Tab-separated table of C-alpha atoms and ligand atoms in Angstrom:
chain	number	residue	atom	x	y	z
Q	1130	UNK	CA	-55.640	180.562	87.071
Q	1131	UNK	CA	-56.331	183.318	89.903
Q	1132	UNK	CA	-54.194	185.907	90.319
Q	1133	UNK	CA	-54.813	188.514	93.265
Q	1134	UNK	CA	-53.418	191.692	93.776
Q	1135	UNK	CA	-52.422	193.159	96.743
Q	1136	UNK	CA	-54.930	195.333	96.364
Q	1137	UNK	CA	-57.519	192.734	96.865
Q	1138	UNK	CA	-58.519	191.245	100.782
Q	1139	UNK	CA	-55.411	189.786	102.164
Q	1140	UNK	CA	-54.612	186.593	104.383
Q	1141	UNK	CA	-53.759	188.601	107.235
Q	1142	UNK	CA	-56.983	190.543	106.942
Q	1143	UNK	CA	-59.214	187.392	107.136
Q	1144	UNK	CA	-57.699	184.904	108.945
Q	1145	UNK	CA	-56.341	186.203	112.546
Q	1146	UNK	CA	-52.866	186.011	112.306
Q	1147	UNK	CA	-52.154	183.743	115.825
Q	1148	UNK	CA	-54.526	181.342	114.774
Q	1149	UNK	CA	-53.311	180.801	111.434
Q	1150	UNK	CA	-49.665	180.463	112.783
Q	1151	UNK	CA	-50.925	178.053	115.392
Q	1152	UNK	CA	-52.819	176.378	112.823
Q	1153	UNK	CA	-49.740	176.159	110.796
Q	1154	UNK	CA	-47.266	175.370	113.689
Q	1155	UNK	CA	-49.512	172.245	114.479
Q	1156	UNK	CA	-49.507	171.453	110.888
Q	1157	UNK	CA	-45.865	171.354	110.444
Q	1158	UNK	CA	-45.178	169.287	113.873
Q	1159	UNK	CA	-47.568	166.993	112.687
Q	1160	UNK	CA	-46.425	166.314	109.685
Q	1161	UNK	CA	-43.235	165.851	110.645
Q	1162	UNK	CA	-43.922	163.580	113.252
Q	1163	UNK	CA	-45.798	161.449	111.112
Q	1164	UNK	CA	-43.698	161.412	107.714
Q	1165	UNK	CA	-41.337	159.362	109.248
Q	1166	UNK	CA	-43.831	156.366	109.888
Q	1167	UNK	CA	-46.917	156.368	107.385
Q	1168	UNK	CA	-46.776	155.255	103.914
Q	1169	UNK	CA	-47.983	158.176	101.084
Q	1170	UNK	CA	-51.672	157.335	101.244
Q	1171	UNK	CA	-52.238	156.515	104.549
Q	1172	UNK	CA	-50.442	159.877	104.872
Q	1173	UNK	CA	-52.252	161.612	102.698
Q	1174	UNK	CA	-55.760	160.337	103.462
Q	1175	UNK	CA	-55.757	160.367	107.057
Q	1176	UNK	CA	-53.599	162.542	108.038
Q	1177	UNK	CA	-55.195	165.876	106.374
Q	1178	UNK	CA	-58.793	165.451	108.132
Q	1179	UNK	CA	-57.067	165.998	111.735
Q	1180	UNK	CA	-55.542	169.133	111.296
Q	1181	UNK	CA	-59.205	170.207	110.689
Q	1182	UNK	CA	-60.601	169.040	113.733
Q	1183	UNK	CA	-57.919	169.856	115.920
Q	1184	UNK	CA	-58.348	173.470	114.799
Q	1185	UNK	CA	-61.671	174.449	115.250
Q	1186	UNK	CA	-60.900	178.022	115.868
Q	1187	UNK	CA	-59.673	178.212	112.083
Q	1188	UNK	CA	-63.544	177.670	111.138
Q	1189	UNK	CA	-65.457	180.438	111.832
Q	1190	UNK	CA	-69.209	182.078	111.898
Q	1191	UNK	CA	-70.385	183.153	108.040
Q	1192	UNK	CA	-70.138	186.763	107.982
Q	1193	UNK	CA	-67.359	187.109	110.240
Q	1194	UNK	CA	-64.227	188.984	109.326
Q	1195	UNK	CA	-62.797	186.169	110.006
Q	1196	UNK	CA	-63.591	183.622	108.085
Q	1197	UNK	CA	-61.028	181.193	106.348
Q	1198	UNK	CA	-59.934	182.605	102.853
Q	1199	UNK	CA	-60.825	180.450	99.719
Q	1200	UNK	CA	-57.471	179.774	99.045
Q	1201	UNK	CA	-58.996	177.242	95.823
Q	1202	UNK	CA	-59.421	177.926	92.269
Q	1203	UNK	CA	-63.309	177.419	91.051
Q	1204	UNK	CA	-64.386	173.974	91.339
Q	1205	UNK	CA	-60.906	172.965	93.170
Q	1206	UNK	CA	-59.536	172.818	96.621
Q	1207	UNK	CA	-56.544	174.295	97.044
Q	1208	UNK	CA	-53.733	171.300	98.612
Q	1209	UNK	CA	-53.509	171.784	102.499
Q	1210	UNK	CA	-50.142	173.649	103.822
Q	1211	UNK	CA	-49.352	170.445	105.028
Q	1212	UNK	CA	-48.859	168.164	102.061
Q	1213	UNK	CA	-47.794	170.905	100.101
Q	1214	UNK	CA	-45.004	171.567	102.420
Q	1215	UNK	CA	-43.976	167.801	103.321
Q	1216	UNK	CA	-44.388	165.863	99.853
Q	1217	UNK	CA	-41.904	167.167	97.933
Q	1218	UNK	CA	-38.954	166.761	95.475
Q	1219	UNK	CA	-35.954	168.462	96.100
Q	1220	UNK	CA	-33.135	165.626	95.176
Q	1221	UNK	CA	-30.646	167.772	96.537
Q	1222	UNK	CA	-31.643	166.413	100.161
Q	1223	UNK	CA	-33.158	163.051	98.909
Q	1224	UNK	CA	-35.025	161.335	96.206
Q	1225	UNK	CA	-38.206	160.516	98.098
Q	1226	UNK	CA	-40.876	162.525	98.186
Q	1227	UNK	CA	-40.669	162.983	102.790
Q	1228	UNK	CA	-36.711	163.786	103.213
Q	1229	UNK	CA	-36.778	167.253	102.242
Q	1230	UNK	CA	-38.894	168.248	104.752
Q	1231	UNK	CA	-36.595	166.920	107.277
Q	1232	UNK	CA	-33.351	167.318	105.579
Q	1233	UNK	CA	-33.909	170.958	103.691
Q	1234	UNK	CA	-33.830	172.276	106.978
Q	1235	UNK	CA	-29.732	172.714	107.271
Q	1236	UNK	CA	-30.466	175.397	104.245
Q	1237	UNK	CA	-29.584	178.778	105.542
Q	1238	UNK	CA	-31.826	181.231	103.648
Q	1239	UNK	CA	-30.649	184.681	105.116
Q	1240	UNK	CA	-28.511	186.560	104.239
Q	1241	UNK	CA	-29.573	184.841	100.432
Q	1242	UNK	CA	-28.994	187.071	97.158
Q	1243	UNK	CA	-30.175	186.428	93.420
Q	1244	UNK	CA	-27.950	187.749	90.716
Q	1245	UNK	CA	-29.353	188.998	87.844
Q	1246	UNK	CA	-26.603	188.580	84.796
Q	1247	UNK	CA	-25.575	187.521	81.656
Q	1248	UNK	CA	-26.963	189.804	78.341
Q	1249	UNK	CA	-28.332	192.654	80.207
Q	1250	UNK	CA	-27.707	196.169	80.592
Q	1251	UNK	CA	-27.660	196.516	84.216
Q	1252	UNK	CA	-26.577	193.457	85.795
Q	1253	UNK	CA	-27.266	193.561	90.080
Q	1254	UNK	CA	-27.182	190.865	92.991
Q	1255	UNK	CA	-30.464	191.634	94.844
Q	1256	UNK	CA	-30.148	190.835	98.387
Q	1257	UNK	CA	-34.123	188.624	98.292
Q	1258	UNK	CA	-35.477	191.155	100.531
Q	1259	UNK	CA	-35.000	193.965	98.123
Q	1260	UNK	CA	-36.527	191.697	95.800
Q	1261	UNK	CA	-39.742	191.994	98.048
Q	1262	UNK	CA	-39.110	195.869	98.772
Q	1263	UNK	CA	-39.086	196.200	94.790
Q	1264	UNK	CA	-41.703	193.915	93.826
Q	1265	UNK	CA	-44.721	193.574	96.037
Q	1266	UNK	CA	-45.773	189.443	96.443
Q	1267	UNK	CA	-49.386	188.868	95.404
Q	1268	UNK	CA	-51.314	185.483	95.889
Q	1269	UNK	CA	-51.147	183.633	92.614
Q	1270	UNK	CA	-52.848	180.270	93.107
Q	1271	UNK	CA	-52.663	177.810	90.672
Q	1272	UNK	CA	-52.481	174.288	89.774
Q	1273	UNK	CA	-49.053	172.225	89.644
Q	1274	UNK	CA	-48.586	169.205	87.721
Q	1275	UNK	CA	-45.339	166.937	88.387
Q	1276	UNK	CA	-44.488	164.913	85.116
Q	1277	UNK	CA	-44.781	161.770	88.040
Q	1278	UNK	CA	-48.629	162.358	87.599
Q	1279	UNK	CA	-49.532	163.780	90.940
Q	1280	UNK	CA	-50.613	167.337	90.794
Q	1281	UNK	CA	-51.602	170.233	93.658
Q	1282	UNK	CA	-53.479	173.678	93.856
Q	1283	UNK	CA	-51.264	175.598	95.467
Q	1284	UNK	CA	-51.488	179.304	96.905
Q	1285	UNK	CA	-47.991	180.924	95.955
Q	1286	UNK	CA	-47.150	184.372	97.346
Q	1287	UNK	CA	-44.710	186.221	94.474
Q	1288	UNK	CA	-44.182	188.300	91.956
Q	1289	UNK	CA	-43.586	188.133	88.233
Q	1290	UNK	CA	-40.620	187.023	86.864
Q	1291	UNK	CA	-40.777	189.386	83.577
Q	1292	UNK	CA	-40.900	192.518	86.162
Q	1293	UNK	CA	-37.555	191.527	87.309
Q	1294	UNK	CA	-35.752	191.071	84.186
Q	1295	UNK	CA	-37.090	194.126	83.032
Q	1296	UNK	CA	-35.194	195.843	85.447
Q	1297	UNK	CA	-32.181	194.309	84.403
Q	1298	UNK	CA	-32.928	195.279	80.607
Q	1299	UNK	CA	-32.381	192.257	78.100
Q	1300	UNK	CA	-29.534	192.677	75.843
Q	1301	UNK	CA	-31.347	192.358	71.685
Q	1302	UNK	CA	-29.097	189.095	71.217
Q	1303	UNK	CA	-30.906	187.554	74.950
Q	1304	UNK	CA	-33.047	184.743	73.753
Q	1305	UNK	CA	-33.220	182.399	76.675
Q	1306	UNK	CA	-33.298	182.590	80.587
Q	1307	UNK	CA	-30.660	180.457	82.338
Q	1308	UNK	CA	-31.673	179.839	86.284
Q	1309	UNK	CA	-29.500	177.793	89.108
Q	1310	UNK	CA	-29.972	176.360	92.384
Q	1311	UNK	CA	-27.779	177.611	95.177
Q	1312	UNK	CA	-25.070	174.949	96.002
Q	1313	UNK	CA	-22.873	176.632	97.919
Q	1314	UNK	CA	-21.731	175.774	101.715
Q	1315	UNK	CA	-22.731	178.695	102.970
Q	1316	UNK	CA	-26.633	178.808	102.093
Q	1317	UNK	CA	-27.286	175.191	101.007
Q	1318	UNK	CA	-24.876	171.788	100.900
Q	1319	UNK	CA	-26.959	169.361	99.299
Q	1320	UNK	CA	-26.842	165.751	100.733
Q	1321	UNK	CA	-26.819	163.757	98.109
Q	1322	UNK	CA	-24.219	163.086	96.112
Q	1323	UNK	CA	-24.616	163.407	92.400
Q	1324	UNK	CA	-24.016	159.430	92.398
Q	1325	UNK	CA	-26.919	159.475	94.892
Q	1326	UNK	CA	-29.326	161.690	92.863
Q	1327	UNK	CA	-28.269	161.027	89.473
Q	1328	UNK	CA	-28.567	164.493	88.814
Q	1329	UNK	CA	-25.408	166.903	88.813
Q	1330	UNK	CA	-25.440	169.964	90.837
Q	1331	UNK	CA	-26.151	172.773	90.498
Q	1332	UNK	CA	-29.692	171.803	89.922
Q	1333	UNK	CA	-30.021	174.431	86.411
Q	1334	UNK	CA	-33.100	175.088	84.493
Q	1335	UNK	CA	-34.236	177.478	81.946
Q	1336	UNK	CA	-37.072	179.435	79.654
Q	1337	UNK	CA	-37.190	180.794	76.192
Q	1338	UNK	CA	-37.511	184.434	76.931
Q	1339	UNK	CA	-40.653	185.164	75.725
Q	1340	UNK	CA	-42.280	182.151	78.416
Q	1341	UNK	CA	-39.446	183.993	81.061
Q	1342	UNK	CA	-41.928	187.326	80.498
Q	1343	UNK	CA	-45.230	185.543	80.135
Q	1344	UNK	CA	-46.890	187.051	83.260
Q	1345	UNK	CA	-48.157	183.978	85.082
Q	1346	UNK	CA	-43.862	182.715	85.227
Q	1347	UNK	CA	-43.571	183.650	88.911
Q	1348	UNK	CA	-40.790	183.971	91.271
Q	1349	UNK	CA	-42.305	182.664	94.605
Q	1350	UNK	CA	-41.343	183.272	98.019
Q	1351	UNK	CA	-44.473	182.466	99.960
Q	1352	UNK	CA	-46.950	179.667	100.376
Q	1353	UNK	CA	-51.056	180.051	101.776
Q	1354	UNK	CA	-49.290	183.859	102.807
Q	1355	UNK	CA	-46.045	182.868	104.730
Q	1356	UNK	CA	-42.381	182.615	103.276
Q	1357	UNK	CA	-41.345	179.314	101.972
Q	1358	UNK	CA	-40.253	177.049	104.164
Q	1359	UNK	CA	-36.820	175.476	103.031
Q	1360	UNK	CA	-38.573	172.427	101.297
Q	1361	UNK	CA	-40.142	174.044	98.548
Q	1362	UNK	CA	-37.555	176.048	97.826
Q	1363	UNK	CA	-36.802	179.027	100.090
Q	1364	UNK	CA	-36.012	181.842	99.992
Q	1365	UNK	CA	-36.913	182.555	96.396
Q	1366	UNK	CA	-37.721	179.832	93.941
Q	1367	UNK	CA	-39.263	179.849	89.990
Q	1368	UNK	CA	-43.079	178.541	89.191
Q	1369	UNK	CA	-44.139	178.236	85.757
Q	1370	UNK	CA	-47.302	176.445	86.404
Q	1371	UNK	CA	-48.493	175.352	82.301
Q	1372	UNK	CA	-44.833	173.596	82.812
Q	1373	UNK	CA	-43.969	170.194	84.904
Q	1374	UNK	CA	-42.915	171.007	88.130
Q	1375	UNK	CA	-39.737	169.959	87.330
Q	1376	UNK	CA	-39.032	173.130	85.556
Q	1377	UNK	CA	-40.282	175.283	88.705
Q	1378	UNK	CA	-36.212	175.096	90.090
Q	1379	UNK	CA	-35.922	176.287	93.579
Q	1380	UNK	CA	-34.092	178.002	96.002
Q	1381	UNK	CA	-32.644	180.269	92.846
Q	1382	UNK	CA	-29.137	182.494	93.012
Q	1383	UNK	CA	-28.419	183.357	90.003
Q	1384	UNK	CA	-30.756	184.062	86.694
Q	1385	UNK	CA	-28.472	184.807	83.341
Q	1386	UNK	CA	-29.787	186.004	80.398
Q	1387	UNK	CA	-28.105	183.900	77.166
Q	1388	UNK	CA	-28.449	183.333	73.486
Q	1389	UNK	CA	-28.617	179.755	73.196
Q	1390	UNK	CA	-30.895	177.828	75.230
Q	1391	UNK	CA	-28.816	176.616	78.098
Q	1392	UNK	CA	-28.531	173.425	79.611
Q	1393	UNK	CA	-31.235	172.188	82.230
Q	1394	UNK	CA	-31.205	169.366	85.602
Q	1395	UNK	CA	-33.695	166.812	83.936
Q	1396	UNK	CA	-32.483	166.741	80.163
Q	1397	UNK	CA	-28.898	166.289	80.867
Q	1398	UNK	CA	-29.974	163.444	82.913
Q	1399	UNK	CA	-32.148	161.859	80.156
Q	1400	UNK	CA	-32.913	163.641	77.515
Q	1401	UNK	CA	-35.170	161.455	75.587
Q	1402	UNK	CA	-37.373	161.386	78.864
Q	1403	UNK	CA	-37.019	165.338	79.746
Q	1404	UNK	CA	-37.145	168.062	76.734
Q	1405	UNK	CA	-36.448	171.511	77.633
Q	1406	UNK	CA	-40.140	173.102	77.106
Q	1407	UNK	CA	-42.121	170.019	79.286
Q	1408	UNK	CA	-44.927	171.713	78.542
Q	1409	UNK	CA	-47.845	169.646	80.474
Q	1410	UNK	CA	-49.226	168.173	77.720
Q	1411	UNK	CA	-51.843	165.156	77.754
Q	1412	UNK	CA	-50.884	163.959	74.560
Q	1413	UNK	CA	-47.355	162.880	75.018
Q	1414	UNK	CA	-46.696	160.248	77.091
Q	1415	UNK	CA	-43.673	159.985	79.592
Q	1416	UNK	CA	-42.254	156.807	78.789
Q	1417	UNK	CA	-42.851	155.683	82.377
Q	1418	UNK	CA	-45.885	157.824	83.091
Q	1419	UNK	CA	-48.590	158.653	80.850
Q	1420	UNK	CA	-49.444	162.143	81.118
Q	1421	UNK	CA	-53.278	162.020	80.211
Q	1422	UNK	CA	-54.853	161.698	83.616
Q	1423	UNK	CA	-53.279	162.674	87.038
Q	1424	UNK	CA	-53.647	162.107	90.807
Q	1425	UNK	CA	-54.751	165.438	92.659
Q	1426	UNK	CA	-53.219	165.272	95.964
Q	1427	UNK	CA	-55.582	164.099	98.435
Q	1428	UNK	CA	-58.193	162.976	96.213
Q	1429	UNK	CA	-59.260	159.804	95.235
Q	1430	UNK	CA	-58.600	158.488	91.660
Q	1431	UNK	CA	-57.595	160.448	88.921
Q	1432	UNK	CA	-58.600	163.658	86.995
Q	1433	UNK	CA	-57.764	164.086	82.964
Q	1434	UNK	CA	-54.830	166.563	82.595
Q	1435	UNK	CA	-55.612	169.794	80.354
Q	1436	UNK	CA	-53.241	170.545	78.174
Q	1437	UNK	CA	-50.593	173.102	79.449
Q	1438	UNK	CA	-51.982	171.863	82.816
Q	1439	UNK	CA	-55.286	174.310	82.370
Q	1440	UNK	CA	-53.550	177.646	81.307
Q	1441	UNK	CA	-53.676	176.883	77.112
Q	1442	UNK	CA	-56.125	180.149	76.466
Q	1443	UNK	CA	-53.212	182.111	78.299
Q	1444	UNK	CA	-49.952	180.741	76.494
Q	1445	UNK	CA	-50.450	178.298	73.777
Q	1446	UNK	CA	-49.871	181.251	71.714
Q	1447	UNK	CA	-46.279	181.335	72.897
Q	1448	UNK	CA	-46.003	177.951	70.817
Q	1449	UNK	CA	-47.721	178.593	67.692
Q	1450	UNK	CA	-46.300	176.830	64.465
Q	1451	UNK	CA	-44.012	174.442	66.801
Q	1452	UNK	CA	-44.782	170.921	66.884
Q	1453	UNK	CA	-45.128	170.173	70.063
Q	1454	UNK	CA	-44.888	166.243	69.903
Q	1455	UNK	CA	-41.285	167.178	68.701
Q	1456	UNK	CA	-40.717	170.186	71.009
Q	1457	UNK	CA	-41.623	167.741	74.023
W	1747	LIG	N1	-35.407	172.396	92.293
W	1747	LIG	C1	-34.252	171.904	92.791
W	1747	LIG	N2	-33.250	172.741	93.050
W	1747	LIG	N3	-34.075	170.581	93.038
W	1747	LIG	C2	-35.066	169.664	92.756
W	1747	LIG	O1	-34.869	168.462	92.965
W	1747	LIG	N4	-37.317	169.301	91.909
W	1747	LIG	C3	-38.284	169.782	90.925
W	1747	LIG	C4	-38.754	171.202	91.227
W	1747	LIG	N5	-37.618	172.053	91.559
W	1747	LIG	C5	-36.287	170.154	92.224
W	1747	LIG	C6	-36.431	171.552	92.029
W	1747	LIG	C7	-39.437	168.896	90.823
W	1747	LIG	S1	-39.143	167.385	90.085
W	1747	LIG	C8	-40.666	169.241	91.270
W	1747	LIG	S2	-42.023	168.277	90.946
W	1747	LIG	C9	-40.880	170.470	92.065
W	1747	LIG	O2	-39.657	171.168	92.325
W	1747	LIG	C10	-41.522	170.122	93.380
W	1747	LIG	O3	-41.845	171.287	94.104
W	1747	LIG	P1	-42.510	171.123	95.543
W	1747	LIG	O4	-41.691	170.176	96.331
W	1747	LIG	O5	-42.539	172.511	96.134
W	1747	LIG	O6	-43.907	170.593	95.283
C-alpha cells in the first residue's frame, strides 16, 4: 500500500500537463478503437507496448523535472490508464469486460450529489465537488483483486471514506454502512435489464462500520491524476482494496448509515458464491474460481494472492476472533 499526500510531488508537477493529456487522449482513442475487434489477450499484450512508442515525449532525460512519476507500488507496475480504463465491470452497461467503456458514456456525471443519511446527526447531500472542496484527493495506489482472478495496481486519486462520515457524525446504534449506485434517468439509465444482468438495480453494497473508517476505504474520483472517466465509476465511486472489487460499488449517490448489515448486489444474487465481507482471501475458494493465485493484468501467468490482497498487517485486526472460512 502507498498512500501520498498532497503534500508530497504531484502528477502535474512531474509530468507536463499537455503531454500527459495527449498521452492519455491517444490512449483512450486507441483503446476504443481497438476493443471492439481484439480478443482480451491479444488486447492486452499487444496493445499496451504501442502507446509507449507512440509517445516518446512521455519518456524523458533522468534528472529532468519531468520525468514520468512511478505511479507502481515496490516491486509492481502500476496497470496502464488504458486497461484500467477499458477492462472493466460495470453490469449496469454490460456483462463483458469492453462495453462499459463504450456504453458508460451516456452517464451524465455533473451536476452529481452524494447523500450522506440514515443514523447520523447531520445528514447533507454534497454536491461531489464540495466533496473535493472539503476533502483534498491524494494518490492512493494500490492493488485490486476481482474475485474473477484478474487483479491491477491502480493509481486512485481520493480521499478517505471515514473523513466523510465523520462529518456526518454516526448515530451510537450505526453499525454498518449502506452504499448505492445511481440509477436514476437523469445521471445514469443502465442498459441492461435486470433479466440481462442478473443483478437488480440499484447496484447496493455495504461495510461494517469499523472497515467503513479503516483509513485505506477510499472514496475515489480520480485515476493516474485525472477524474474518473464514466467506466470506472464516475464521478465518485468506493475502493476498499483488501476487499474483491466487487465490493468497490461505483458511481455512488447515496451512503446510509444502518444497524443491521444491509443488503448488497452480489449476495442477493448468490449468496453461497458472494458473502458480505469478500475479504480477498487465498484460502477460500470461489466455487468457480480458486482464489489462491491470480492473473496481474498484462502479465504473463499468474502471481499467488496474499491474503486480504496484501494489506493483512493493516486490517486483519478488524477480523480478529471471526472465522473467516465462515465469514466468507
Ligand atoms: N459497481 C456498479 N455500480 N456496478 C458494477 O457492475 N462491478 C464491480 C465493482 N463495482 C460493479 C460495480 C466489480 S465486479 C468490479 S471487479 C469492479 O467494480 C471493477 O472496477 P473497474 O471496472 O474500475 O476495474
Amino acid at each position: 500500500m502507498l498512500i501520498k499526500k498532497p503534500g508530497d510531488i504531484r502528477s502535474s508537477e512531474i509530468t507536463d500537463r499537455k503531454v500527459y493529456l495527449s498521452r492519455r487522449n491517444f490512449m483512450r482513442g486507441a483503446a476504443l478503437a481497438a476493443s471492439a475487434a481484439a480478443t482480451g489477450l491479444v488486447y492486452r499484450r499487444l496493445l499496451a507496448p504501442e502507446v509507449e512508442v507512440a509517445n516518446p515525449t512521455a519518456r524523458v532525460a533522468p534528472g529532468s523535472q519531468s520525468a514520468p512519476k512511478n505511479w507502481g507500488l515496490p516491486g509492481e507496475e502500476a496497470t496502464s490508464y488504458q486497461q484500467v480504463t477499458t477492462y472493466n465491470n460495470f453490469y449496469e452497461f454490460g456483462t463483458d469486460k469492453y462495453s462499459p467503456a463504450r456504453r458508460a458514456q451516456v452517464m451524465v456525471t455533473r451536476p452529481w450529489t452524494v447523500a450522506v443519511d440514515g443514523l447520523v446527526n447531520r445528514p447533507k447531500v454534497f454536491d461531489v465537488d464540495e466533496l473535493t472542496r472539503l476533502f483534498t484527493p491524494e494518490d492512493r495506489i494500490y492493488r485490486f483483486r476481482c474475485v474473477e482472478g484478474w487483479s491491477m495496481v491502480i493509481p486512485w486519486l481520493g480521499f478517505p471514506l471515514g473523513e466523510l462520515l465523520k462529518l456526518a457524525e454516526p448515530r451510537g446504534n450505526a453499525k454498518y454502512v449502506a452504499f448505492e449506485t445511481a440509477n436514476d434517468p437523469k445521471r445514469n439509465i443502465p442498459e441492461l435489464s435486470e433479466y440481462q444482468s442478473g443483478l437488480e438495480w440499484p447496484y447496493v453494497e455495504g461495510l461494517r462500520l469499523d472497515e467503513a473508517l479503516h483509513p485505506l476505504a477510499t472514496l475515489a474520483v480520480g485515476i493516474y491524476g485525472e477524474p474518473l472517466l464514466p467506466q470506472n465509476g464516475a464521478p465518485v465511486r468506493l475502493v476498499v482494496p483488501w476487499k474483491y472489487g466487487f465490493k468497490s460499488i461505483k458511481s455512488v449517490v447515496r451512503v446510509t448509515l444502518v444497524e443491521r448489515m444491509p443488503p448488497t448486489s452480489w449476495n442477493l444474487a448468490n449468496s453461497e458464491e458472494y458473502g458480505f465481507f469478500s475479504n480477498v482471501n487465498p484460502e477460500v475458494p470461489h466455487p468457480r474460481w480458486s482464489q489462491a493465485t491470480e492473473q496481474r493484468i498484462g502479465e504473463w501467468g499468474r502471481r499467488p494472492t496474499p491474503a486480504f490482497n496484501g494489506y493483512a498487517d493493516e486490517v486483519a485486526g478488524l477480523y480478529d476472533g471471526m472465522d473467516l472460512k465462515y465469514y466468507f
